[in-house]
Amino acid sequence: MSTKTADQARPSYFPRLAAERLDIALCRASAAVARAADAHAAEEGLGVGPHLVLRMLDAVGPCSQQRLSEELRIDRSVMVSVCDDLEQAGYVRRERNPHDRRSYAVTITDSGRQRLAQAETSIAPFLDDTFQALTPEERGQLGALLGKLLRLGP
């Protein structure tokens, strides 16, 4: 006599749903990766948003909170809080924008660069662990496909 219940004997429905509804599959995968990224960020002591802001400022130089918000796709009200926290920690400073005196440019500090470098050391192992089910080639394909999708939207 089998001890499996009727629910246990049935194959999982979600794989079929995910194959039929890419939007659902992408949303669920995105949520799972976001949870993993948030947990990793909590361990590192630098949130995902602040990390991205420091990374962009290091890569492109000083820019407005508006540009940071638009490029990183972080809500404006959240960006204010992120920049406030980074400024309080000494990782960024706000200065008058020399090209538009009505706005401020956010600039990464030396301390911010050091904190970013420290946080970056754990990214490769985190990504390897999070995407371990994919081969390096599949990761590249996923990145290219997501890039295509992200260029479609705002």
CSV table of C-alpha atoms in Angstrom, one decimal, residues 11-135:
chain,number,residue,atom,x,y,z
A,11,PRO,CA,3.7,16.0,-11.1
A,12,SER,CA,4.3,19.7,-10.2
A,13,TYR,CA,2.1,22.1,-12.1
A,14,PHE,CA,4.5,25.1,-12.0
A,15,PRO,CA,7.0,23.9,-14.7
A,16,ARG,CA,4.2,23.6,-17.2
A,17,LEU,CA,2.9,27.1,-16.2
A,18,ALA,CA,6.3,28.6,-16.5
A,19,ALA,CA,6.8,27.1,-19.9
A,20,GLU,CA,3.4,28.5,-21.1
A,21,ARG,CA,3.7,31.9,-19.3
A,22,LEU,CA,7.2,33.4,-19.6
A,23,ASP,CA,6.0,36.5,-17.7
A,24,ILE,CA,5.1,34.4,-14.7
A,25,ALA,CA,8.4,32.4,-14.9
A,26,LEU,CA,10.4,35.6,-15.1
A,27,CYS,CA,8.6,37.2,-12.2
A,28,ARG,CA,9.1,34.2,-10.0
A,29,ALA,CA,12.8,33.9,-11.0
A,30,SER,CA,13.3,37.6,-10.4
A,31,ALA,CA,11.7,37.4,-7.0
A,32,ALA,CA,13.9,34.5,-6.0
A,33,VAL,CA,17.1,36.3,-7.2
A,34,ALA,CA,16.0,39.5,-5.4
A,35,ARG,CA,15.5,37.6,-2.2
A,36,ALA,CA,18.9,36.0,-2.5
A,37,ALA,CA,20.5,39.4,-3.4
A,38,ASP,CA,18.8,41.1,-0.4
A,39,ALA,CA,20.0,38.3,2.0
A,40,HIS,CA,23.6,38.6,0.5
A,41,ALA,CA,23.4,42.4,0.9
A,42,ALA,CA,22.3,42.0,4.5
A,43,GLU,CA,25.3,39.8,5.2
A,44,GLU,CA,27.6,42.3,3.6
A,45,GLY,CA,26.1,45.3,5.4
A,46,LEU,CA,25.6,47.2,2.2
A,47,GLY,CA,22.1,47.1,0.6
A,48,VAL,CA,21.6,46.4,-3.1
A,49,GLY,CA,20.4,50.0,-3.9
A,50,PRO,CA,23.4,51.6,-2.1
A,51,HIS,CA,25.8,49.2,-3.8
A,52,LEU,CA,24.4,50.0,-7.2
A,53,VAL,CA,24.6,53.7,-6.5
A,54,LEU,CA,28.3,53.5,-5.5
A,55,ARG,CA,29.0,51.3,-8.5
A,56,MET,CA,27.5,53.7,-10.9
A,57,LEU,CA,29.1,56.8,-9.4
A,58,ASP,CA,32.5,55.0,-9.5
A,59,ALA,CA,31.9,54.1,-13.2
A,60,VAL,CA,30.4,57.3,-14.6
A,61,GLY,CA,31.4,60.0,-12.1
A,62,PRO,CA,29.3,62.6,-10.4
A,63,CYS,CA,25.6,62.7,-11.4
A,64,SER,CA,22.3,63.9,-10.1
A,65,GLN,CA,19.9,61.8,-8.0
A,66,GLN,CA,17.5,62.0,-10.8
A,67,ARG,CA,19.9,60.4,-13.3
A,68,LEU,CA,20.8,57.7,-10.7
A,69,SER,CA,17.1,57.0,-10.1
A,70,GLU,CA,16.4,56.8,-13.9
A,71,GLU,CA,19.5,54.7,-14.8
A,72,LEU,CA,19.3,52.3,-11.9
A,73,ARG,CA,15.5,52.1,-12.0
A,74,ILE,CA,15.1,53.0,-8.3
A,75,ASP,CA,12.1,55.1,-7.3
A,76,ARG,CA,13.0,58.7,-6.8
A,77,SER,CA,11.7,58.8,-3.2
A,78,VAL,CA,13.8,55.7,-2.4
A,79,MET,CA,16.9,57.3,-4.1
A,80,VAL,CA,16.7,60.3,-1.7
A,81,SER,CA,16.9,57.9,1.2
A,82,VAL,CA,19.7,55.8,-0.3
A,83,CYS,CA,21.8,59.0,-1.0
A,84,ASP,CA,21.0,60.3,2.5
A,85,ASP,CA,22.3,57.1,4.1
A,86,LEU,CA,25.4,57.0,1.8
A,87,GLU,CA,26.1,60.6,2.6
A,88,GLN,CA,25.7,60.0,6.4
A,89,ALA,CA,28.1,57.0,6.1
A,90,GLY,CA,30.6,59.2,4.3
A,91,TYR,CA,30.5,57.2,1.1
A,92,VAL,CA,29.1,60.0,-1.1
A,93,ARG,CA,28.9,63.8,-1.0
A,94,ARG,CA,26.4,66.1,-2.6
A,95,GLU,CA,27.8,69.2,-4.3
A,96,ARG,CA,26.2,71.9,-6.4
A,97,ASN,CA,26.1,70.9,-10.0
A,98,PRO,CA,28.4,73.2,-11.9
A,99,HIS,CA,26.3,72.9,-15.0
A,100,ASP,CA,23.0,73.6,-13.3
A,101,ARG,CA,23.1,75.4,-10.0
A,102,ARG,CA,19.5,74.3,-9.2
A,103,SER,CA,20.6,70.7,-8.8
A,104,TYR,CA,23.2,68.7,-6.9
A,105,ALA,CA,25.7,66.2,-8.1
A,106,VAL,CA,26.3,63.1,-6.0
A,107,THR,CA,30.0,62.2,-5.9
A,108,ILE,CA,31.6,59.0,-4.5
A,109,THR,CA,34.2,59.6,-1.8
A,110,ASP,CA,37.5,57.7,-1.3
A,111,SER,CA,35.7,56.0,1.6
A,112,GLY,CA,32.9,55.0,-0.7
A,113,ARG,CA,35.4,53.6,-3.2
A,114,GLN,CA,36.9,51.5,-0.5
A,115,ARG,CA,33.5,50.2,0.7
A,116,LEU,CA,32.5,49.4,-2.9
A,117,ALA,CA,35.8,47.5,-3.5
A,118,GLN,CA,35.2,45.5,-0.3
A,119,ALA,CA,31.6,44.7,-1.3
A,120,GLU,CA,32.6,43.7,-4.9
A,121,THR,CA,34.8,40.9,-3.6
A,122,SER,CA,31.8,38.8,-2.7
A,123,ILE,CA,29.8,39.4,-5.8
A,124,ALA,CA,31.4,36.7,-8.0
A,125,PRO,CA,30.9,33.9,-5.4
A,126,PHE,CA,27.3,35.1,-4.8
A,127,LEU,CA,26.5,35.0,-8.6
A,128,ASP,CA,28.2,31.6,-9.0
A,129,ASP,CA,26.0,30.3,-6.1
A,130,THR,CA,22.8,32.0,-7.2
A,131,PHE,CA,23.1,30.9,-10.9
A,132,GLN,CA,24.8,27.5,-10.3
A,133,ALA,CA,22.0,25.7,-12.3
A,134,LEU,CA,23.2,27.6,-15.5
A,135,THR,CA,26.3,26.9,-17.5
